[in-house]
Coordinates of C-alpha atoms (C1' of nucleotides) in Angstrom, one line a residue:
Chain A
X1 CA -112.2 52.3 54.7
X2 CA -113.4 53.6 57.5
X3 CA -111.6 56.0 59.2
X4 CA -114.5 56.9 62.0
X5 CA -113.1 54.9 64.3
X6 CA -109.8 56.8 64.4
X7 CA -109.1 58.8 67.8
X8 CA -108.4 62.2 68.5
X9 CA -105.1 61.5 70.3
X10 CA -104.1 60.2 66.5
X11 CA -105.8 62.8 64.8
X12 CA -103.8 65.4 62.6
X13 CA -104.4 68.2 65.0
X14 CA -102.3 66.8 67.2
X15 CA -99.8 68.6 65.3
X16 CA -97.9 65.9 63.6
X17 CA -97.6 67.2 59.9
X18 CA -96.3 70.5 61.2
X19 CA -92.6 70.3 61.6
X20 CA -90.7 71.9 58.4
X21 CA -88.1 73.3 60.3
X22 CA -85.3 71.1 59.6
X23 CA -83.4 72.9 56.5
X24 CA -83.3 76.0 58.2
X25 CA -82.4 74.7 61.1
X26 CA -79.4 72.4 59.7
X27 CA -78.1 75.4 58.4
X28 CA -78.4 77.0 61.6
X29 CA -76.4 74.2 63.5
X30 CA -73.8 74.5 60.8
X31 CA -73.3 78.4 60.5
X32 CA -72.8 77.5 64.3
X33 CA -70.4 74.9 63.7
X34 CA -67.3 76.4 62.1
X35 CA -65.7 72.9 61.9
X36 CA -68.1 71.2 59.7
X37 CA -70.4 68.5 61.5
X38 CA -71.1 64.9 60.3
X39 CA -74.9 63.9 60.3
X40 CA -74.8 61.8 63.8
X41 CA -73.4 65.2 65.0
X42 CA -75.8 67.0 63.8
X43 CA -78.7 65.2 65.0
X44 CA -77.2 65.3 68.9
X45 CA -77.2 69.7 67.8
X46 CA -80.4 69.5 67.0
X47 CA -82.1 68.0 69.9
X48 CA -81.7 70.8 71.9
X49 CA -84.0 73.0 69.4
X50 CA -87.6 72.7 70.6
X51 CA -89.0 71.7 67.7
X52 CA -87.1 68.4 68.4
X53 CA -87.9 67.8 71.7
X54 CA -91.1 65.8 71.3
X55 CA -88.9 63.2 69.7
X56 CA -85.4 63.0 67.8
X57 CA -85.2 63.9 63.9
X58 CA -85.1 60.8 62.1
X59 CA -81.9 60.4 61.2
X60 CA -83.4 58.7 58.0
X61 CA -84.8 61.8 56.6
X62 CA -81.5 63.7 58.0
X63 CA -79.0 62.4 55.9
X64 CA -81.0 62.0 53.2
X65 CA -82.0 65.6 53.6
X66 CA -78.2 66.2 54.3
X67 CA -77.1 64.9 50.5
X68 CA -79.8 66.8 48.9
X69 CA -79.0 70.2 50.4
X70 CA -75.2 69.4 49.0
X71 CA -76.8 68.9 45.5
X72 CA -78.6 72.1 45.8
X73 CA -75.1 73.7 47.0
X74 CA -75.8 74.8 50.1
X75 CA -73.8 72.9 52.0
X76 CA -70.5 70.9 50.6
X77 CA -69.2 67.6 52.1
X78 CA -65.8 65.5 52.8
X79 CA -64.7 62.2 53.8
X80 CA -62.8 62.6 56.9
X81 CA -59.5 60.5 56.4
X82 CA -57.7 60.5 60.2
X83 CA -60.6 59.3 61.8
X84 CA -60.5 55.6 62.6
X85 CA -64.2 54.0 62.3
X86 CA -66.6 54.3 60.0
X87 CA -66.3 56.2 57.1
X88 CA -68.0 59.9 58.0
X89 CA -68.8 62.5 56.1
X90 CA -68.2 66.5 57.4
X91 CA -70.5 68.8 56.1
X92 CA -70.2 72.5 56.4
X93 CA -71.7 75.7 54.6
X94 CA -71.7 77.2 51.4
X95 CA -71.7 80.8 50.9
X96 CA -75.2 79.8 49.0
X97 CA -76.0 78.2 52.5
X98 CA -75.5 81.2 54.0
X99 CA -77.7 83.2 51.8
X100 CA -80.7 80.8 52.0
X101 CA -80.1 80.6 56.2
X102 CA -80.9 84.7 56.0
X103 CA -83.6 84.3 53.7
X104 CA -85.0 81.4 55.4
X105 CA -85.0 83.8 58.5
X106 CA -87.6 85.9 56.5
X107 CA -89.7 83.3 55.3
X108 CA -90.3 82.2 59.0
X109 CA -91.2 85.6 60.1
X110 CA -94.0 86.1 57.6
X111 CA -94.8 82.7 58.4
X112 CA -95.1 83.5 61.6
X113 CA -97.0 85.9 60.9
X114 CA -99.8 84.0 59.2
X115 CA -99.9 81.5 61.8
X116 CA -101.0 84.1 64.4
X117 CA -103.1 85.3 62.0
X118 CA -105.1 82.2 62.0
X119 CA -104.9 81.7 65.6
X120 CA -106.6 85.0 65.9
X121 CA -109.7 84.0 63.4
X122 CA -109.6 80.6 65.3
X123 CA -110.4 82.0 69.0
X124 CA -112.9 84.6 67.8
X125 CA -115.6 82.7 68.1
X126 CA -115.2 81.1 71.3
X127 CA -118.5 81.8 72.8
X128 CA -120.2 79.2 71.2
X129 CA -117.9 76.2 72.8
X130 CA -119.7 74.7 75.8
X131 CA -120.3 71.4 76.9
Chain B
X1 CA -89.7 79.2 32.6
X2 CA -86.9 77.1 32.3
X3 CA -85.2 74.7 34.2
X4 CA -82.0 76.2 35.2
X5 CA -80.2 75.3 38.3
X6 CA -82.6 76.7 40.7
X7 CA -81.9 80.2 41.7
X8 CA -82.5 81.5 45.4
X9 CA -85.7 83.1 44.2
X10 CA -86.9 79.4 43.6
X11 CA -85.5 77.6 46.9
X12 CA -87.3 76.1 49.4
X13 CA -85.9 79.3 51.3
X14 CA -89.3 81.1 50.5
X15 CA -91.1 79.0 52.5
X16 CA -93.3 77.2 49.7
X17 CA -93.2 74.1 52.0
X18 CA -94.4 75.6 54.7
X19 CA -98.1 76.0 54.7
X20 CA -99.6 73.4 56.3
X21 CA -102.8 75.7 57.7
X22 CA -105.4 74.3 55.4
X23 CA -107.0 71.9 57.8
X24 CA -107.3 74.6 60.7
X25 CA -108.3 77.0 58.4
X26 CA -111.6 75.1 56.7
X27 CA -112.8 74.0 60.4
X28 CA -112.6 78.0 61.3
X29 CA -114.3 79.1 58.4
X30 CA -116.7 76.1 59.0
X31 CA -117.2 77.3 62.6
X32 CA -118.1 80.5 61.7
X33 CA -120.7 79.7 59.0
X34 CA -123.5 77.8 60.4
X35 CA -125.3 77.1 57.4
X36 CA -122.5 75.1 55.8
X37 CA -120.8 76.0 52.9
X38 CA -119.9 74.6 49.3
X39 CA -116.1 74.4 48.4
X40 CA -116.2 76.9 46.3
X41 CA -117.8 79.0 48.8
X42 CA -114.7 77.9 51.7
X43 CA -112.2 78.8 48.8
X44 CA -113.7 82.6 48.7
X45 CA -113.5 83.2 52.4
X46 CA -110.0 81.4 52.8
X47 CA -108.8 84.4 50.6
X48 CA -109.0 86.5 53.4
X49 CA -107.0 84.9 55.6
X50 CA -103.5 85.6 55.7
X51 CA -101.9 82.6 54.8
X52 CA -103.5 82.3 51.7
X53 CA -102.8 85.8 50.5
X54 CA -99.6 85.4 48.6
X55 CA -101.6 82.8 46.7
X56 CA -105.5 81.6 46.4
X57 CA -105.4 78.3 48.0
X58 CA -105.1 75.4 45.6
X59 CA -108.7 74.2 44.5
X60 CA -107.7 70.8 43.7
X61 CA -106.2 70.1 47.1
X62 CA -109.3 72.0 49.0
X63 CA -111.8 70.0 47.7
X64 CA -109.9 66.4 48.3
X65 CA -109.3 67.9 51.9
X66 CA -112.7 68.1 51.9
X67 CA -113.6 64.9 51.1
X68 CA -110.9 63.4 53.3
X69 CA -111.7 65.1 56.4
X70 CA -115.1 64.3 55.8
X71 CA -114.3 60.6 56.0
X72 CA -112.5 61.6 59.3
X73 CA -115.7 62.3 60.7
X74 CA -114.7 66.2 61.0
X75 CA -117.1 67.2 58.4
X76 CA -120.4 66.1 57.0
X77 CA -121.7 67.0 53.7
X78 CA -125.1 67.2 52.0
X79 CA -126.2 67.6 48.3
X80 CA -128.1 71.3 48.2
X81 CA -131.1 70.0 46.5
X82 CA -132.9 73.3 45.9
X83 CA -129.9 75.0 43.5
X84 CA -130.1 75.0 40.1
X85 CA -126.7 74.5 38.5
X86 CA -123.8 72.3 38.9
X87 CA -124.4 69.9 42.3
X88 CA -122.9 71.9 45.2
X89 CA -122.0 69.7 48.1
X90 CA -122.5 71.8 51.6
X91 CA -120.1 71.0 54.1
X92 CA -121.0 71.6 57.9
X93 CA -118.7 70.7 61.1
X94 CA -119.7 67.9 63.2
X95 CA -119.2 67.9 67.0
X96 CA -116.3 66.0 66.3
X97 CA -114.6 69.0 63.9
X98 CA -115.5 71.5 66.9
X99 CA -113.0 69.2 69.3
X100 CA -110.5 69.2 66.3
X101 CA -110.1 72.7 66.0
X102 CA -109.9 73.0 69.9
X103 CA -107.2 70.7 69.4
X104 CA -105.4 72.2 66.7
X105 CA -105.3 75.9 68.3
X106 CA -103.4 73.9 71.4
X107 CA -101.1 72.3 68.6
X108 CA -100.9 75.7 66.6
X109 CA -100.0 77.5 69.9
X110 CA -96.9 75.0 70.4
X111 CA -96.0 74.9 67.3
X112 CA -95.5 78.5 67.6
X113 CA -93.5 78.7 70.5
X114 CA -91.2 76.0 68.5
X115 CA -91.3 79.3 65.8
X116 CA -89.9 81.3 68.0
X117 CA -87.1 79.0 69.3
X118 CA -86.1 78.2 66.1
X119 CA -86.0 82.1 65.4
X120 CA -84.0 82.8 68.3
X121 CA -81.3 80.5 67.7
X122 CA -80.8 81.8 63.8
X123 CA -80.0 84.9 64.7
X124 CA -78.3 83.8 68.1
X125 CA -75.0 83.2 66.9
X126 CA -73.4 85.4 64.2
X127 CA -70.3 86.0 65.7
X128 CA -67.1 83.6 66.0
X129 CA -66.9 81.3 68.7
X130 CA -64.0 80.1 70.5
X131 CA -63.4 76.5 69.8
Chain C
dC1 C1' -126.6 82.7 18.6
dA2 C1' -121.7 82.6 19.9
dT3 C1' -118.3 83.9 23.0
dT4 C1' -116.6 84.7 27.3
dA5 C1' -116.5 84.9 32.3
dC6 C1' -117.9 82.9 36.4
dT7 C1' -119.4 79.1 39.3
dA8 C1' -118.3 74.4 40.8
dT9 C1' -116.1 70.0 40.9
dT10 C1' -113.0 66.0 39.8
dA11 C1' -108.9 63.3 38.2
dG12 C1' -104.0 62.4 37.4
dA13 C1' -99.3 63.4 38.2
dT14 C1' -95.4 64.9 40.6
dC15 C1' -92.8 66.8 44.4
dA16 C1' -91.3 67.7 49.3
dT17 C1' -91.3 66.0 53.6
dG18 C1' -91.8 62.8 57.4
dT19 C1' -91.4 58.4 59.4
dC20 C1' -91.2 53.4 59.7
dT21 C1' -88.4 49.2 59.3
dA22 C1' -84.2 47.1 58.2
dA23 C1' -79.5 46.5 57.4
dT24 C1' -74.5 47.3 57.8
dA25 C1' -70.3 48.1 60.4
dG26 C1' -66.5 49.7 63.5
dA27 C1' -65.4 51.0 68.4
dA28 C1' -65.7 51.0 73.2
dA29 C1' -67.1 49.0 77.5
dG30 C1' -68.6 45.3 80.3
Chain D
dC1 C1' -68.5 37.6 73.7
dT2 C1' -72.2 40.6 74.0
dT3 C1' -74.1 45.0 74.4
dT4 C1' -74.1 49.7 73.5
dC5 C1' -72.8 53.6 71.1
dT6 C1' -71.3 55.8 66.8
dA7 C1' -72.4 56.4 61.9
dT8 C1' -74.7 55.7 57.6
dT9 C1' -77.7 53.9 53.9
dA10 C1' -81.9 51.9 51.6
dG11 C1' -86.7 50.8 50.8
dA12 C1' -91.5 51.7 51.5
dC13 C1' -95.3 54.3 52.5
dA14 C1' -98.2 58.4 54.1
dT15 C1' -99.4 63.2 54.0
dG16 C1' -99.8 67.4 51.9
dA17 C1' -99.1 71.0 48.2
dT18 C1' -99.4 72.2 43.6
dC19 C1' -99.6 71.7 38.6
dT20 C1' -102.3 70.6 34.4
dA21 C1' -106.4 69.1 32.5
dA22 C1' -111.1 68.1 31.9
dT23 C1' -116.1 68.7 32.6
dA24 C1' -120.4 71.3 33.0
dG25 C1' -124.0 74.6 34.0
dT26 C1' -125.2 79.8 34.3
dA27 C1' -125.1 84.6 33.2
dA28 C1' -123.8 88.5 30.7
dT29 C1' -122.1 90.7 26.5
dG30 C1' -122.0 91.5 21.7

DNA sequence: CATTACTATTAGATCATGTCTAATAGAAAG
DNA sequence: CTTTCTATTAGACATGATCTAATAGTAATG
């Protein structure tokens, strides 16, 4: 109902529906990852990116984000049989992985692009802002 | 069009999922239009900006932004009285929208620099690595 | 007058993504 | 035996983007 009362600090323009830089950067960790990587592994990659730093990916929307990119075919997956534990699944690259990683690459640029854009029409009118 | 197996031309790859510049954008505009504006009217000078170039922005979603961020207490809206014609509903910032945009060029800002991390580590690593 | 284009808004549906809780289960360490 | 770490899955819900469709007045053209 009413939303008024609702803070800044838990506004949107905190930032918090910005992040959409997990597919490209799975494919990233894996193009890095000769091997193949299970999804705990690739969370632990991931937290060094920045975009992870104010907290974890949730591993939730991970490995659900992990089976989805297999059924798109950029990535492909196996069971690995020596290990002892829990059953984990290694996923590695597609050559059609590849190709999206390099056109993902692009996409971020122009996006890039726009975003200074806007950052430019958003500080040209700073004049107005006192207290 | 038909539903094939989605090509790369179709992937997420594009960056289709990325825009998430609306918000920002409409308190800008907002900013720099005293008077208020009508959707409609917001709609005709978003075209200019960047991010909306490779397509007008969606009129259905601009107009429930509207309405949404105007139960957030960013924006307040009025019935223009004096217009003949359909009812055009002016929309104006409130002090509150001029702290959220100064918020979101701090967020926009970081969520660059996460850009350019991300960036950096795709094309970091093309070579073979010793394992 | 009829048609078309433009202005202006709303509703419903679906999809992509993010995030929360919860559950399961083996292994290692204390 | 209990805790912690490793490893995965499921359900629910929120946000946001985008598609179709519908409505309705106004203005210009023929």
């Amino acid at each position: 109902m009413s939303n008024r009362k609702r803070q800044l600090s838990r506004c949107i323009c905190t930032g918090t529906s910005l992040d959409r830089m997990l597919r490209p950067a799975i494919l990233t960790v894996l193009r890095d990852c000769r091997r193949g990587l299970h999804g705990y592994g690739i969370e632990q990659r991931l937290e060094e990116f920045q975009f992870c730093r104010r907290s974890s990916p949730d591993f939730t929307g991970l490995y659900r984000l992990l089976k989805k990119m297999e059924a798109e075919g950029l990535l492909r997956s196996a069971k690995n049989p020596s290990d002892t534990g829990p059953a984990k699944r290694i996923y590695s690259m597609t050559v059609r992985g590849k190709q999206c990683l390099t056109r993902w690459r692009i996409s971020l640029l122009n996006y890039r692009d726009m975003l200074d854009d806007l950052l430019d029409r958003m500080k040209s009118n700073e004049f107005e802002e006192g207290q």
